[in-house]
């Protein structure tokens, strides 16, 4: 990607020619983007409190250094407001952290996207959506912050479809994938506090993931969680089809799972997040027989295989529970990880303002 200092409004006759020129440069995600003019990039850097030359993170496998200027340029192009810049910077830092292993999910045939989950006071300050139409359109902050991360991946990290992005089918979250937790509307401990931050801090958590799988269920919490566990245990996810072929005893290469729970928070007044995780962990599993039928494990189904169960998450802590979504119905979602934790681990970083 060319330095933003080489990109000025004077290079184009009008905004329409600018948009077409940016298409020709290959800087877009397929949708129109805004010109990253020198003045606009400088405004975003000031809002983020960063020098343009500061290294936000590195992608050593591709010999890439991601500077604050590149982050700012892509945030401008995505349609962000300057005040979103600290959130975009935190998300970029998180996905470039070594435990996230960005080169894996960004180049895999599995087509993972980077889900950004925002917590803390910044959610209310920026109006980041945590309720109705959680994963859908209609909110500028969610849409443009998530899109900025995708543009950074493409323009600064070379995760270009057909080049280093080898996704077979992909999913819509690869355009934009950003939500907030409705932490002020529940007694549950917010995600960022579970991960070591204080209530007064703002933070983002990034998660390499598949698309959300919607779960419809009504009734008591036990019934809702039973349905969630069933969806999370389905064959065909990265958690259930990436086994250690040749040795069923070795089990499955277990990873993380994000679960969002919506509806009336009062329904869950007798439950803690820890209790929800324990319930789900004990039920997110499949039989050895099922894995053999799916050829995850080799061999024919033998007596006892139907009863031999294999967990798909190593521990309750590998289930990230987020209270988010509309309050009118007790609907949930399950978001499987791109792969095992040894491949990519979710990372949380503070939003520095």
Coordinates of C-alpha atoms in Angstrom, one line a residue:
X1 CA 0.0 0.0 0.0
X2 CA 1.3 3.4 -0.9
X3 CA 2.0 5.9 1.9
X4 CA -0.9 8.2 2.6
X5 CA 1.5 11.1 2.1
X6 CA 1.5 10.3 -1.6
X7 CA -2.3 10.5 -1.7
X8 CA -3.9 13.9 -1.8
X9 CA -7.3 15.2 -3.0
X10 CA -5.4 17.1 -5.7
X11 CA -4.7 13.8 -7.5
X12 CA -8.4 13.5 -8.5
X13 CA -10.9 15.8 -10.2
X14 CA -13.8 14.8 -7.9
X15 CA -14.8 12.2 -5.3
X16 CA -16.2 9.9 -8.0
X17 CA -12.9 9.8 -9.9
X18 CA -11.1 9.3 -6.6
X19 CA -13.3 6.3 -5.8
X20 CA -12.6 4.8 -9.2
X21 CA -8.9 5.4 -8.8
X22 CA -8.8 3.6 -5.5
X23 CA -10.6 0.7 -7.1
X24 CA -7.9 0.6 -9.8
X25 CA -5.2 0.7 -7.1
X26 CA -6.8 -2.4 -5.6
X27 CA -7.2 -0.9 -2.1
X28 CA -10.9 -1.7 -1.7
X29 CA -12.9 -4.7 -0.3
X30 CA -15.2 -4.5 -3.3
X31 CA -17.2 -1.5 -2.0
X32 CA -16.4 2.2 -2.5
X33 CA -13.9 3.7 0.0
X34 CA -13.1 7.2 1.0
X35 CA -9.8 8.9 -0.1
X36 CA -7.1 8.7 2.6
X37 CA -5.9 12.3 2.1
X38 CA -2.8 13.5 4.0
X39 CA -4.9 15.9 6.2
X40 CA -7.5 13.2 7.0
X41 CA -4.8 10.6 8.0
X42 CA -3.1 13.2 10.2
X43 CA -6.5 14.0 11.9
X44 CA -6.9 10.3 12.7
X45 CA -3.4 9.9 14.0
X46 CA -4.0 12.9 16.3
X47 CA -7.2 11.3 17.5
X48 CA -5.3 8.1 18.3
X49 CA -2.4 9.9 19.9
X50 CA 0.1 8.2 17.7
X51 CA 3.0 9.1 15.5
X52 CA 2.5 7.9 12.0
X53 CA 5.8 6.0 12.0
X54 CA 5.0 4.1 15.2
X55 CA 5.0 0.3 14.7
X56 CA 1.6 -1.1 15.8
X57 CA 2.7 -4.7 15.0
X58 CA 4.5 -7.0 12.7
X59 CA 3.7 -9.9 10.4
X60 CA 7.1 -11.5 10.1
X61 CA 6.0 -14.3 7.8
X62 CA 5.3 -11.6 5.1
X63 CA 8.0 -9.2 6.2
X64 CA 5.4 -6.6 7.0
X65 CA 5.6 -3.8 9.6
X66 CA 2.2 -2.2 10.3
X67 CA 2.6 1.4 11.2
X68 CA 0.0 3.7 12.8
X69 CA -0.1 5.7 9.6
X70 CA -1.3 2.5 7.7
X71 CA -3.9 1.9 10.3
X72 CA -5.1 5.5 10.1
X73 CA -5.3 5.4 6.3
X74 CA -7.4 2.3 6.3
X75 CA -9.7 3.6 9.0
X76 CA -10.2 6.7 6.9
X77 CA -11.0 4.5 3.8
X78 CA -13.4 2.4 5.8
X79 CA -15.5 5.5 6.7
X80 CA -14.6 5.6 10.4
X81 CA -14.9 8.8 12.5
X82 CA -11.6 10.0 14.0
X83 CA -12.9 9.1 17.5
X84 CA -13.0 5.5 16.4
X85 CA -9.2 5.4 15.9
X86 CA -8.2 4.2 19.4
X87 CA -10.5 1.2 19.0
X88 CA -9.2 0.4 15.6
X89 CA -5.6 0.7 16.9
X90 CA -6.3 -1.6 19.8
X91 CA -7.9 -4.2 17.5
X92 CA -5.0 -4.0 15.1
X93 CA -2.5 -4.5 18.0
X94 CA -4.5 -7.5 19.3
X95 CA -4.6 -9.3 15.9
X96 CA -0.9 -8.7 15.3
X97 CA 0.0 -10.1 18.7
X98 CA 1.9 -13.4 18.4
X99 CA -0.7 -15.6 20.2
X100 CA -3.3 -14.6 17.6
X101 CA -1.0 -15.9 14.8
X102 CA -2.6 -13.7 12.2
X103 CA -0.9 -15.4 9.2
X104 CA -2.9 -18.6 10.0
X105 CA -6.5 -17.5 9.9
X106 CA -5.9 -14.8 7.3
X107 CA -4.5 -17.3 4.7
X108 CA -6.4 -20.4 5.6
X109 CA -8.8 -22.2 3.2
X110 CA -11.2 -22.2 6.1
X111 CA -12.1 -18.5 5.5
X112 CA -11.9 -17.1 9.0
X113 CA -12.7 -13.5 9.8
X114 CA -11.5 -11.4 12.7
X115 CA -14.3 -10.8 15.1
X116 CA -13.9 -7.7 17.2
X117 CA -15.7 -7.6 20.6
X118 CA -15.6 -4.2 22.3
X119 CA -16.1 -3.6 26.1
X120 CA -16.0 -0.8 28.6
X121 CA -17.0 2.9 28.6
X122 CA -16.0 3.4 25.0
X123 CA -19.1 1.3 23.9
X124 CA -21.5 4.0 25.2
X125 CA -19.3 6.9 24.2
X126 CA -19.1 5.8 20.5
X127 CA -22.5 4.2 20.3
X128 CA -21.2 0.8 19.4
X129 CA -24.2 -1.6 18.9
X130 CA -24.6 -4.4 21.4
X131 CA -28.3 -5.1 21.0
X132 CA -30.7 -5.4 18.1
X133 CA -29.4 -6.6 14.7
X134 CA -26.1 -7.4 16.5
X135 CA -24.2 -8.8 13.5
X136 CA -26.2 -6.8 10.9
X137 CA -26.0 -3.4 9.2
X138 CA -27.2 0.0 10.4
X139 CA -24.6 1.1 12.9
X140 CA -21.7 3.2 11.6
X141 CA -19.3 2.4 14.5
X142 CA -19.7 -1.4 14.2
X143 CA -19.7 -1.4 10.4
X144 CA -16.7 0.9 9.9
X145 CA -14.5 -0.4 12.7
X146 CA -14.9 -3.9 11.5
X147 CA -14.4 -2.9 7.9
X148 CA -11.2 -1.0 8.9
X149 CA -9.7 -4.2 10.3
X150 CA -10.5 -6.0 7.0
X151 CA -8.9 -3.3 5.0
X152 CA -5.8 -3.4 7.2
X153 CA -5.6 -7.1 6.6
X154 CA -5.9 -6.6 2.8
X155 CA -3.8 -3.5 2.3
X156 CA -1.2 -3.7 5.0
X157 CA -1.0 -7.4 5.6
X158 CA -1.4 -8.6 2.0
X159 CA -4.4 -10.8 2.9
X160 CA -5.8 -10.3 -0.6
X161 CA -8.4 -12.8 -1.9
X162 CA -6.7 -15.1 -4.4
X163 CA -3.2 -14.1 -3.2
X164 CA -2.5 -14.8 0.5
X165 CA -6.2 -15.1 1.4
X166 CA -7.0 -18.7 0.2
X167 CA -10.5 -18.9 1.6
X168 CA -12.7 -21.4 -0.2
X169 CA -16.1 -19.9 0.5
X170 CA -15.4 -17.2 3.1
X171 CA -18.3 -15.5 4.9
X172 CA -19.9 -12.1 5.3
X173 CA -18.0 -11.3 8.5
X174 CA -15.0 -10.8 6.2
X175 CA -16.5 -7.5 5.2
X176 CA -17.0 -6.3 8.8
X177 CA -17.3 -8.2 12.0
X178 CA -17.6 -6.0 15.1
X179 CA -19.9 -6.1 18.1
X180 CA -20.1 -4.8 21.7
X181 CA -21.2 -6.5 24.9
X182 CA -24.3 -5.1 26.5
X183 CA -22.5 -5.2 29.9
X184 CA -24.5 -2.4 31.5
X185 CA -27.7 -4.4 31.1
X186 CA -26.6 -7.6 32.8
X187 CA -25.2 -8.7 36.2
X188 CA -22.6 -10.9 34.4
X189 CA -18.9 -10.0 34.5
X190 CA -18.0 -8.3 31.2
X191 CA -15.6 -10.1 28.9
X192 CA -12.7 -7.7 29.4
X193 CA -12.9 -7.9 33.2
X194 CA -12.8 -11.7 32.9
X195 CA -9.6 -11.2 31.0
X196 CA -7.9 -8.9 33.6
X197 CA -9.1 -5.4 32.9
X198 CA -11.0 -3.1 35.2
X199 CA -14.6 -1.8 34.8
X200 CA -13.3 1.7 34.0
X201 CA -11.0 0.5 31.2
X202 CA -12.1 -0.1 27.6
X203 CA -10.8 -3.0 25.6
X204 CA -11.2 -5.0 22.5
X205 CA -11.0 -8.8 22.1
X206 CA -10.2 -10.3 18.7
X207 CA -11.2 -13.8 17.7
X208 CA -10.4 -15.7 14.5
X209 CA -13.8 -17.2 13.7
X210 CA -16.4 -18.7 11.4
X211 CA -19.7 -17.0 10.8
X212 CA -22.3 -16.9 13.7
X213 CA -24.7 -19.8 13.9
X214 CA -28.1 -18.5 15.1
X215 CA -29.7 -20.5 17.9
X216 CA -33.5 -20.3 18.4
X217 CA -34.7 -21.5 21.8
X218 CA -37.3 -20.6 24.4
X219 CA -38.0 -21.6 27.9
X220 CA -35.8 -21.9 31.0
X221 CA -32.1 -21.1 30.8
X222 CA -31.3 -24.9 30.8
X223 CA -33.4 -25.4 27.6
X224 CA -31.6 -22.4 25.9
X225 CA -28.2 -23.7 26.9
X226 CA -29.1 -27.2 25.8
X227 CA -29.9 -25.9 22.3
X228 CA -26.7 -23.8 22.3
X229 CA -24.6 -26.8 23.2
X230 CA -26.2 -28.9 20.4
X231 CA -25.4 -26.3 17.8
X232 CA -21.9 -25.9 19.1
X233 CA -21.4 -29.7 18.8
X234 CA -22.4 -29.9 15.2
X235 CA -20.2 -31.7 12.7
X236 CA -18.6 -29.5 10.0
X237 CA -17.0 -26.8 12.2
X238 CA -13.3 -26.3 12.6
X239 CA -13.7 -27.7 16.1
X240 CA -15.3 -31.0 15.0
X241 CA -13.6 -31.9 11.8
X242 CA -9.9 -31.2 12.6
X243 CA -9.1 -34.2 14.6
X244 CA -5.9 -36.1 15.1
X245 CA -6.6 -38.7 12.4
X246 CA -5.2 -42.1 13.2
X247 CA -5.7 -42.1 17.0
X248 CA -9.2 -41.5 18.4
X249 CA -7.6 -41.4 21.9
X250 CA -5.9 -38.2 20.9
X251 CA -9.2 -36.6 20.6
X252 CA -9.9 -33.3 18.8
X253 CA -7.6 -30.3 18.3
X254 CA -9.7 -28.2 20.7
X255 CA -10.2 -24.5 20.3
X256 CA -12.3 -21.6 21.6
X257 CA -15.9 -20.8 21.0
X258 CA -17.8 -17.5 21.3
X259 CA -21.4 -17.7 22.5
X260 CA -23.6 -14.6 22.5
X261 CA -26.8 -14.7 24.5
X262 CA -29.6 -12.2 24.0
X263 CA -33.0 -11.5 25.5
X264 CA -34.2 -10.4 28.9
X265 CA -31.2 -10.4 31.3
X266 CA -33.6 -11.1 34.2
X267 CA -34.1 -14.6 32.9
X268 CA -30.4 -15.3 33.9
X269 CA -30.5 -13.7 37.3
X270 CA -29.7 -17.0 39.0
X271 CA -26.8 -17.8 36.6
X272 CA -23.3 -16.6 36.4
X273 CA -21.1 -16.7 33.3
X274 CA -19.0 -19.4 35.0
X275 CA -22.1 -21.5 35.5
X276 CA -23.1 -21.0 31.9
X277 CA -19.6 -22.1 30.7
X278 CA -19.6 -25.2 33.0
X279 CA -23.0 -26.2 31.6
X280 CA -22.0 -25.8 28.0
X281 CA -18.6 -27.4 28.4
X282 CA -20.0 -30.6 29.7
X283 CA -22.4 -30.8 26.7
X284 CA -20.4 -29.6 23.7
X285 CA -19.2 -33.0 22.5
X286 CA -19.7 -35.7 19.9
X287 CA -19.4 -39.5 20.0
X288 CA -16.5 -41.4 18.5
X289 CA -19.0 -43.1 16.3
X290 CA -20.0 -39.7 14.8
X291 CA -16.4 -38.8 14.2
X292 CA -15.8 -42.1 12.4
X293 CA -18.8 -41.6 10.2
X294 CA -17.4 -38.1 9.3
X295 CA -14.0 -39.7 8.7
X296 CA -12.4 -37.5 11.3
X297 CA -11.3 -40.7 13.0
X298 CA -10.4 -43.7 10.9
X299 CA -12.0 -47.1 10.9
X300 CA -15.5 -48.5 11.2
X301 CA -17.9 -47.9 14.0
X302 CA -17.3 -50.4 16.7
X303 CA -19.3 -51.5 19.8
X304 CA -19.1 -48.8 22.4
X305 CA -18.3 -45.9 20.0
X306 CA -21.8 -44.5 20.3
X307 CA -21.2 -44.0 24.1
X308 CA -17.6 -42.8 23.9
X309 CA -17.9 -39.0 23.9
X310 CA -15.2 -36.5 22.9
X311 CA -15.4 -32.9 24.2
X312 CA -14.8 -30.1 21.7
X313 CA -13.5 -27.6 24.1
X314 CA -10.7 -28.2 26.5
X315 CA -12.0 -26.2 29.4
X316 CA -15.0 -24.0 30.4
X317 CA -12.6 -21.0 30.0
X318 CA -12.3 -21.7 26.3
X319 CA -16.0 -20.6 25.9
X320 CA -16.3 -16.9 25.7
X321 CA -19.8 -15.9 26.8
X322 CA -21.0 -12.4 25.7
X323 CA -24.4 -10.9 26.6
X324 CA -25.4 -9.2 23.4
X325 CA -28.3 -9.0 21.0
X326 CA -31.9 -7.8 21.1
X327 CA -34.0 -8.1 24.3
X328 CA -37.3 -9.1 22.6
X329 CA -36.4 -12.8 22.2
X330 CA -34.1 -15.3 23.9
X331 CA -32.0 -15.9 20.8
X332 CA -28.3 -16.8 20.8
X333 CA -25.4 -17.5 18.5
X334 CA -22.5 -19.9 18.4
X335 CA -19.3 -18.7 16.7
X336 CA -16.7 -21.5 16.3
X337 CA -13.1 -20.6 16.2
X338 CA -11.0 -20.9 13.0
X339 CA -9.0 -23.7 14.5
X340 CA -7.3 -25.1 17.7
X341 CA -5.8 -22.8 20.3
X342 CA -2.4 -23.8 19.1
X343 CA -3.3 -22.2 15.8
X344 CA -4.9 -19.0 17.0
X345 CA -5.8 -17.7 20.5
X346 CA -8.1 -14.8 21.2
X347 CA -6.3 -11.7 22.4
X348 CA -7.5 -8.7 24.4
X349 CA -5.9 -5.2 24.3
X350 CA -6.8 -2.0 26.1
X351 CA -8.2 0.9 24.1
X352 CA -5.7 3.7 24.9
X353 CA -7.2 7.2 24.7

